[in-house]
């Protein structure tokens, strides 16, 4: 069975500090991977997606970057956090079959102070 | 351009009552259609999906949705809600001409009254 794990579960970080959020998918070869951001209030915003190792497409950057160093790993990062980065970050995987059904991780909550 | 509208930001229903959450989409072709649920402080979980066949599709936990091509709608229903159904529900669509990138509705928060 496929599992998706996000880390950390939650963080409180200072404005201007760096950030790294991670996501690992087990049990599925060469998945498409996604990062979403969810502000308080719930609207989902797709940030990045990747269909293969080393390739990441940006949808909305929000002064963030993403990398896919391994087939099963997706990293979201920034060198300098802004207050506006606060929110809930969701990683998801899919296969293009079946219309690109997404399967989400449990999310990482970020509070920037 | 494709779009998804969930016209109700909040829906309040009494426990045991029936439920309908509305979703309308804009597309020139029939897309893949999805309903997801998000419980507090959790990720999203797939409830059901539809592309073709019987317009009424069954999902998990007693949920079903009905596709209407004429109305461009994909409404979610449940015959009898339980307090544990309290969550935010998202409708989404994907289409081949957008490389199957999902387009999301704004979500409907379901509140269950005891």
PDB file of C-alpha atoms in Angstrom:
ATOM      1  CA  UNK A   1       0.000   0.000   0.000  1.00  0.00           C
ATOM      2  CA  UNK A   2       1.075   3.547  -0.719  1.00  0.00           C
ATOM      3  CA  UNK A   3       1.934   5.831   2.138  1.00  0.00           C
ATOM      4  CA  UNK A   4       2.705   9.517   2.154  1.00  0.00           C
ATOM      5  CA  UNK A   5       4.490  11.152   5.035  1.00  0.00           C
ATOM      6  CA  UNK A   6       5.006  14.847   5.634  1.00  0.00           C
ATOM      7  CA  UNK A   7       7.415  16.438   8.049  1.00  0.00           C
ATOM      8  CA  UNK A   8       7.419  18.338  10.311  1.00  0.00           C
ATOM      9  CA  UNK A   9       3.848  18.154  11.523  1.00  0.00           C
ATOM     10  CA  UNK A  10       4.001  21.737  12.743  1.00  0.00           C
ATOM     11  CA  UNK A  11       6.493  24.548  13.115  1.00  0.00           C
ATOM     12  CA  UNK A  12       6.651  28.019  14.575  1.00  0.00           C
ATOM     13  CA  UNK A  13       9.307  30.072  12.821  1.00  0.00           C
ATOM     14  CA  UNK A  14      10.488  33.660  12.897  1.00  0.00           C
ATOM     15  CA  UNK A  15      10.166  36.045   9.975  1.00  0.00           C
ATOM     16  CA  UNK A  16      13.345  35.927   7.929  1.00  0.00           C
ATOM     17  CA  UNK A  17      14.341  32.450   9.027  1.00  0.00           C
ATOM     18  CA  UNK A  18      14.746  29.538   6.577  1.00  0.00           C
ATOM     19  CA  UNK A  19      12.216  26.762   6.091  1.00  0.00           C
ATOM     20  CA  UNK A  20      12.292  23.236   4.780  1.00  0.00           C
ATOM     21  CA  UNK A  21       9.230  21.014   4.558  1.00  0.00           C
ATOM     22  CA  UNK A  22       9.454  17.467   3.332  1.00  0.00           C
ATOM     23  CA  UNK A  23       7.275  14.801   1.829  1.00  0.00           C
ATOM     24  CA  UNK A  24       8.038  11.121   1.171  1.00  0.00           C
ATOM     25  CA  UNK A  25       5.927   8.661  -0.789  1.00  0.00           C
ATOM     26  CA  UNK A  26       6.399   4.934  -0.365  1.00  0.00           C
ATOM     27  CA  UNK A  27       4.919   2.131  -2.424  1.00  0.00           C
ATOM     28  CA  UNK A  28       4.437   3.981  -5.695  1.00  0.00           C
ATOM     29  CA  UNK A  29       7.002   4.287  -8.457  1.00  0.00           C
ATOM     30  CA  UNK A  30       7.459   7.606 -10.295  1.00  0.00           C
ATOM     31  CA  UNK A  31       4.403   9.406  -8.981  1.00  0.00           C
ATOM     32  CA  UNK A  32       3.482  12.970  -9.830  1.00  0.00           C
ATOM     33  CA  UNK A  33       4.065  15.083  -6.744  1.00  0.00           C
ATOM     34  CA  UNK A  34       2.403  18.306  -5.665  1.00  0.00           C
ATOM     35  CA  UNK A  35       2.703  21.025  -3.039  1.00  0.00           C
ATOM     36  CA  UNK A  36      -0.391  22.918  -1.993  1.00  0.00           C
ATOM     37  CA  UNK A  37      -0.833  25.816   0.404  1.00  0.00           C
ATOM     38  CA  UNK A  38      -3.982  26.351   2.366  1.00  0.00           C
ATOM     39  CA  UNK A  39      -4.591  29.626   4.128  1.00  0.00           C
ATOM     40  CA  UNK A  40      -6.896  29.996   7.097  1.00  0.00           C
ATOM     41  CA  UNK A  41     -10.325  29.870   5.550  1.00  0.00           C
ATOM     42  CA  UNK A  42      -9.500  26.855   3.479  1.00  0.00           C
ATOM     43  CA  UNK A  43      -8.906  27.807  -0.158  1.00  0.00           C
ATOM     44  CA  UNK A  44      -6.374  25.482  -1.768  1.00  0.00           C
ATOM     45  CA  UNK A  45      -3.552  26.970  -3.797  1.00  0.00           C
ATOM     46  CA  UNK A  46      -1.332  24.719  -5.857  1.00  0.00           C
ATOM     47  CA  UNK A  47       2.296  25.817  -5.555  1.00  0.00           C
ATOM     48  CA  UNK A  48       4.439  23.295  -7.434  1.00  0.00           C
ATOM     49  CA  UNK A  49       4.247  19.976  -9.179  1.00  0.00           C
ATOM     50  CA  UNK A  50       6.789  17.474 -10.403  1.00  0.00           C
ATOM     51  CA  UNK A  51       6.413  14.591 -12.808  1.00  0.00           C
ATOM     52  CA  UNK A  52       9.957  13.280 -12.541  1.00  0.00           C
ATOM     53  CA  UNK A  53      13.124  13.508 -10.473  1.00  0.00           C
ATOM     54  CA  UNK A  54      14.913  16.811 -10.833  1.00  0.00           C
ATOM     55  CA  UNK A  55      12.061  18.574 -12.616  1.00  0.00           C
ATOM     56  CA  UNK A  56       9.712  20.927 -10.801  1.00  0.00           C
ATOM     57  CA  UNK A  57       7.115  23.223 -12.309  1.00  0.00           C
ATOM     58  CA  UNK A  58       6.013  26.336 -10.491  1.00  0.00           C
ATOM     59  CA  UNK A  59       2.358  27.293 -10.437  1.00  0.00           C
ATOM     60  CA  UNK A  60       2.491  30.069  -7.864  1.00  0.00           C
ATOM     61  CA  UNK A  61       5.820  30.747  -6.208  1.00  0.00           C
ATOM     62  CA  UNK A  62       4.989  32.864  -3.164  1.00  0.00           C
ATOM     63  CA  UNK A  63       8.761  33.290  -2.585  1.00  0.00           C
ATOM     64  CA  UNK A  64       9.095  29.532  -2.115  1.00  0.00           C
ATOM     65  CA  UNK A  65      11.012  26.912  -4.040  1.00  0.00           C
ATOM     66  CA  UNK A  66      10.638  23.183  -4.450  1.00  0.00           C
ATOM     67  CA  UNK A  67      12.932  20.342  -5.363  1.00  0.00           C
ATOM     68  CA  UNK A  68      12.619  16.648  -6.075  1.00  0.00           C
ATOM     69  CA  UNK A  69      15.966  15.100  -5.201  1.00  0.00           C
ATOM     70  CA  UNK A  70      14.678  11.513  -5.295  1.00  0.00           C
ATOM     71  CA  UNK A  71      11.789   9.750  -6.979  1.00  0.00           C
ATOM     72  CA  UNK A  72       9.949   9.469  -3.673  1.00  0.00           C
ATOM     73  CA  UNK A  73      10.840  12.809  -2.091  1.00  0.00           C
ATOM     74  CA  UNK A  74       9.569  16.357  -2.544  1.00  0.00           C
ATOM     75  CA  UNK A  75      10.979  19.313  -0.631  1.00  0.00           C
ATOM     76  CA  UNK A  76       9.519  22.801  -0.173  1.00  0.00           C
ATOM     77  CA  UNK A  77      11.825  25.505   1.068  1.00  0.00           C
ATOM     78  CA  UNK A  78      12.672  29.165   1.381  1.00  0.00           C
ATOM     79  CA  UNK A  79      15.642  31.046   2.731  1.00  0.00           C
ATOM     80  CA  UNK A  80      13.577  33.845   4.264  1.00  0.00           C
ATOM     81  CA  UNK A  81      10.120  33.366   5.659  1.00  0.00           C
ATOM     82  CA  UNK A  82       7.440  36.023   5.436  1.00  0.00           C
ATOM     83  CA  UNK A  83       4.399  36.413   7.668  1.00  0.00           C
ATOM     84  CA  UNK A  84       2.292  35.550   4.630  1.00  0.00           C
ATOM     85  CA  UNK A  85       3.833  32.071   4.532  1.00  0.00           C
ATOM     86  CA  UNK A  86       1.788  31.033   7.520  1.00  0.00           C
ATOM     87  CA  UNK A  87      -0.713  28.320   6.730  1.00  0.00           C
ATOM     88  CA  UNK A  88      -1.137  24.642   6.081  1.00  0.00           C
ATOM     89  CA  UNK A  89       1.094  22.944   3.518  1.00  0.00           C
ATOM     90  CA  UNK A  90      -0.119  19.804   1.843  1.00  0.00           C
ATOM     91  CA  UNK A  91       1.844  17.352  -0.231  1.00  0.00           C
ATOM     92  CA  UNK A  92       0.038  15.029  -2.628  1.00  0.00           C
ATOM     93  CA  UNK A  93       0.833  12.323  -5.155  1.00  0.00           C
ATOM     94  CA  UNK A  94      -0.985  11.059  -8.197  1.00  0.00           C
ATOM     95  CA  UNK A  95      -0.738   9.050 -11.337  1.00  0.00           C
ATOM     96  CA  UNK A  96      -2.069  10.521 -14.543  1.00  0.00           C
ATOM     97  CA  UNK A  97      -4.362   7.581 -14.913  1.00  0.00           C
ATOM     98  CA  UNK A  98      -7.905   8.038 -13.667  1.00  0.00           C
ATOM     99  CA  UNK A  99      -7.919  11.744 -14.289  1.00  0.00           C
ATOM    100  CA  UNK A 100      -5.086  12.527 -11.907  1.00  0.00           C
ATOM    101  CA  UNK A 101      -6.663  11.538  -8.615  1.00  0.00           C
ATOM    102  CA  UNK A 102      -4.666  13.173  -5.835  1.00  0.00           C
ATOM    103  CA  UNK A 103      -3.801  11.483  -2.552  1.00  0.00           C
ATOM    104  CA  UNK A 104      -2.788  13.841   0.213  1.00  0.00           C
ATOM    105  CA  UNK A 105      -0.497  13.713   3.182  1.00  0.00           C
ATOM    106  CA  UNK A 106      -1.524  14.873   6.614  1.00  0.00           C
ATOM    107  CA  UNK A 107      -0.062  18.309   6.118  1.00  0.00           C
ATOM    108  CA  UNK A 108       2.430  20.576   7.862  1.00  0.00           C
ATOM    109  CA  UNK A 109       1.177  23.562   9.792  1.00  0.00           C
ATOM    110  CA  UNK A 110       3.415  26.611   9.712  1.00  0.00           C
ATOM    111  CA  UNK A 111       3.104  29.671  11.899  1.00  0.00           C
ATOM    112  CA  UNK A 112       5.422  32.558  11.111  1.00  0.00           C
ATOM    113  CA  UNK A 113       5.859  35.109  13.884  1.00  0.00           C
TER     114      UNK A 113
ATOM    115  CA  UNK B   1     -11.281  28.538 -18.872  1.00  0.00           C
ATOM    116  CA  UNK B   2     -12.422  25.822 -16.566  1.00  0.00           C
ATOM    117  CA  UNK B   3     -13.761  26.733 -13.151  1.00  0.00           C
ATOM    118  CA  UNK B   4     -15.479  25.158 -10.194  1.00  0.00           C
ATOM    119  CA  UNK B   5     -18.046  26.855  -8.002  1.00  0.00           C
ATOM    120  CA  UNK B   6     -19.232  25.753  -4.610  1.00  0.00           C
ATOM    121  CA  UNK B   7     -21.886  28.355  -3.897  1.00  0.00           C
ATOM    122  CA  UNK B   8     -22.346  27.559  -0.218  1.00  0.00           C
ATOM    123  CA  UNK B   9     -19.451  28.477   2.062  1.00  0.00           C
ATOM    124  CA  UNK B  10     -21.241  26.937   5.066  1.00  0.00           C
ATOM    125  CA  UNK B  11     -24.051  24.449   5.386  1.00  0.00           C
ATOM    126  CA  UNK B  12     -25.699  23.571   8.696  1.00  0.00           C
ATOM    127  CA  UNK B  13     -27.653  20.340   8.988  1.00  0.00           C
ATOM    128  CA  UNK B  14     -29.209  18.517  11.913  1.00  0.00           C
ATOM    129  CA  UNK B  15     -27.806  15.122  12.792  1.00  0.00           C
ATOM    130  CA  UNK B  16     -29.800  12.431  11.029  1.00  0.00           C
ATOM    131  CA  UNK B  17     -31.031  14.778   8.323  1.00  0.00           C
ATOM    132  CA  UNK B  18     -30.182  14.493   4.665  1.00  0.00           C
ATOM    133  CA  UNK B  19     -27.488  16.549   3.017  1.00  0.00           C
ATOM    134  CA  UNK B  20     -26.743  18.066  -0.338  1.00  0.00           C
ATOM    135  CA  UNK B  21     -23.591  20.044  -1.096  1.00  0.00           C
ATOM    136  CA  UNK B  22     -23.582  21.818  -4.410  1.00  0.00           C
ATOM    137  CA  UNK B  23     -20.853  21.938  -7.036  1.00  0.00           C
ATOM    138  CA  UNK B  24     -21.018  23.444 -10.498  1.00  0.00           C
ATOM    139  CA  UNK B  25     -18.266  23.457 -13.062  1.00  0.00           C
ATOM    140  CA  UNK B  26     -17.548  25.243 -16.273  1.00  0.00           C
ATOM    141  CA  UNK B  27     -16.049  23.194 -19.080  1.00  0.00           C
ATOM    142  CA  UNK B  28     -16.632  22.474 -22.728  1.00  0.00           C
ATOM    143  CA  UNK B  29     -16.080  18.756 -22.199  1.00  0.00           C
ATOM    144  CA  UNK B  30     -16.980  16.372 -19.411  1.00  0.00           C
ATOM    145  CA  UNK B  31     -14.152  16.461 -16.926  1.00  0.00           C
ATOM    146  CA  UNK B  32     -13.072  14.068 -14.229  1.00  0.00           C
ATOM    147  CA  UNK B  33     -14.981  15.106 -11.137  1.00  0.00           C
ATOM    148  CA  UNK B  34     -13.949  14.638  -7.525  1.00  0.00           C
ATOM    149  CA  UNK B  35     -15.193  15.255  -4.025  1.00  0.00           C
ATOM    150  CA  UNK B  36     -12.705  15.449  -1.196  1.00  0.00           C
ATOM    151  CA  UNK B  37     -13.248  15.866   2.537  1.00  0.00           C
ATOM    152  CA  UNK B  38     -10.952  17.590   4.996  1.00  0.00           C
ATOM    153  CA  UNK B  39     -11.413  16.926   8.697  1.00  0.00           C
ATOM    154  CA  UNK B  40     -10.006  19.492  11.130  1.00  0.00           C
ATOM    155  CA  UNK B  41      -6.213  19.722  11.090  1.00  0.00           C
ATOM    156  CA  UNK B  42      -5.895  16.904   8.550  1.00  0.00           C
ATOM    157  CA  UNK B  43      -5.101  16.452   4.900  1.00  0.00           C
ATOM    158  CA  UNK B  44      -7.726  15.872   2.224  1.00  0.00           C
ATOM    159  CA  UNK B  45      -9.280  12.476   1.659  1.00  0.00           C
ATOM    160  CA  UNK B  46     -10.935  11.329  -1.542  1.00  0.00           C
ATOM    161  CA  UNK B  47     -14.668  10.654  -1.102  1.00  0.00           C
ATOM    162  CA  UNK B  48     -15.521   9.724  -4.664  1.00  0.00           C
ATOM    163  CA  UNK B  49     -14.780  10.443  -8.287  1.00  0.00           C
ATOM    164  CA  UNK B  50     -16.592  10.269 -11.609  1.00  0.00           C
ATOM    165  CA  UNK B  51     -15.804  10.305 -15.272  1.00  0.00           C
ATOM    166  CA  UNK B  52     -18.332   8.245 -17.131  1.00  0.00           C
ATOM    167  CA  UNK B  53     -21.085   5.695 -16.723  1.00  0.00           C
ATOM    168  CA  UNK B  54     -23.883   5.772 -14.175  1.00  0.00           C
ATOM    169  CA  UNK B  55     -24.302   9.440 -13.231  1.00  0.00           C
ATOM    170  CA  UNK B  56     -24.783   8.483  -9.584  1.00  0.00           C
ATOM    171  CA  UNK B  57     -21.505   7.417  -8.053  1.00  0.00           C
ATOM    172  CA  UNK B  58     -21.101   5.899  -4.625  1.00  0.00           C
ATOM    173  CA  UNK B  59     -18.344   6.932  -2.270  1.00  0.00           C
ATOM    174  CA  UNK B  60     -17.121   6.182   1.196  1.00  0.00           C
ATOM    175  CA  UNK B  61     -19.102   6.596   4.426  1.00  0.00           C
ATOM    176  CA  UNK B  62     -22.489   6.616   2.687  1.00  0.00           C
ATOM    177  CA  UNK B  63     -21.784   9.579   0.421  1.00  0.00           C
ATOM    178  CA  UNK B  64     -22.882   9.669  -3.186  1.00  0.00           C
ATOM    179  CA  UNK B  65     -22.778  12.257  -5.921  1.00  0.00           C
ATOM    180  CA  UNK B  66     -24.835  12.817  -9.015  1.00  0.00           C
ATOM    181  CA  UNK B  67     -23.411  14.133 -12.251  1.00  0.00           C
ATOM    182  CA  UNK B  68     -25.644  16.247 -14.457  1.00  0.00           C
ATOM    183  CA  UNK B  69     -24.270  17.159 -17.853  1.00  0.00           C
ATOM    184  CA  UNK B  70     -27.162  19.458 -18.645  1.00  0.00           C
ATOM    185  CA  UNK B  71     -26.651  21.412 -15.429  1.00  0.00           C
ATOM    186  CA  UNK B  72     -22.840  21.082 -15.336  1.00  0.00           C
ATOM    187  CA  UNK B  73     -23.181  19.979 -11.761  1.00  0.00           C
ATOM    188  CA  UNK B  74     -21.818  17.301  -9.461  1.00  0.00           C
ATOM    189  CA  UNK B  75     -23.718  17.573  -6.186  1.00  0.00           C
ATOM    190  CA  UNK B  76     -22.772  15.533  -3.152  1.00  0.00           C
ATOM    191  CA  UNK B  77     -25.469  13.843  -1.076  1.00  0.00           C
ATOM    192  CA  UNK B  78     -25.898  11.806   2.025  1.00  0.00           C
ATOM    193  CA  UNK B  79     -29.147  10.355   3.294  1.00  0.00           C
ATOM    194  CA  UNK B  80     -28.458  10.745   7.021  1.00  0.00           C
ATOM    195  CA  UNK B  81     -25.549  12.742   8.419  1.00  0.00           C
ATOM    196  CA  UNK B  82     -23.631  11.973  11.561  1.00  0.00           C
ATOM    197  CA  UNK B  83     -21.799  14.437  13.794  1.00  0.00           C
ATOM    198  CA  UNK B  84     -18.519  12.946  12.536  1.00  0.00           C
ATOM    199  CA  UNK B  85     -19.312  14.270   9.056  1.00  0.00           C
ATOM    200  CA  UNK B  86     -18.461  17.769  10.246  1.00  0.00           C
ATOM    201  CA  UNK B  87     -15.669  18.847   7.906  1.00  0.00           C
ATOM    202  CA  UNK B  88     -14.865  20.937   4.874  1.00  0.00           C
ATOM    203  CA  UNK B  89     -15.828  19.424   1.541  1.00  0.00           C
ATOM    204  CA  UNK B  90     -14.053  20.306  -1.690  1.00  0.00           C
ATOM    205  CA  UNK B  91     -15.192  19.706  -5.232  1.00  0.00           C
ATOM    206  CA  UNK B  92     -12.550  19.500  -7.962  1.00  0.00           C
ATOM    207  CA  UNK B  93     -12.299  18.779 -11.677  1.00  0.00           C
ATOM    208  CA  UNK B  94      -9.517  17.824 -14.027  1.00  0.00           C
ATOM    209  CA  UNK B  95      -9.384  17.727 -17.793  1.00  0.00           C
ATOM    210  CA  UNK B  96      -7.009  16.404 -20.393  1.00  0.00           C
ATOM    211  CA  UNK B  97      -6.545  19.805 -21.963  1.00  0.00           C
ATOM    212  CA  UNK B  98      -5.175  21.241 -18.740  1.00  0.00           C
ATOM    213  CA  UNK B  99      -2.777  18.334 -18.341  1.00  0.00           C
ATOM    214  CA  UNK B 100      -5.131  16.985 -15.703  1.00  0.00           C
ATOM    215  CA  UNK B 101      -4.230  19.708 -13.219  1.00  0.00           C
ATOM    216  CA  UNK B 102      -6.979  19.813 -10.649  1.00  0.00           C
ATOM    217  CA  UNK B 103      -9.138  22.892 -10.418  1.00  0.00           C
ATOM    218  CA  UNK B 104     -10.624  23.332  -6.988  1.00  0.00           C
ATOM    219  CA  UNK B 105     -13.763  24.809  -5.589  1.00  0.00           C
ATOM    220  CA  UNK B 106     -13.523  27.061  -2.550  1.00  0.00           C
ATOM    221  CA  UNK B 107     -14.913  24.440  -0.204  1.00  0.00           C
ATOM    222  CA  UNK B 108     -18.088  24.079   1.847  1.00  0.00           C
ATOM    223  CA  UNK B 109     -17.886  23.819   5.608  1.00  0.00           C
ATOM    224  CA  UNK B 110     -20.448  21.352   6.917  1.00  0.00           C
ATOM    225  CA  UNK B 111     -21.702  21.927  10.449  1.00  0.00           C
ATOM    226  CA  UNK B 112     -23.794  19.242  12.112  1.00  0.00           C
ATOM    227  CA  UNK B 113     -26.278  20.342  14.777  1.00  0.00           C
ATOM    228  CA  UNK B 114     -26.999  17.836  17.552  1.00  0.00           C
TER     229      UNK B 114
END
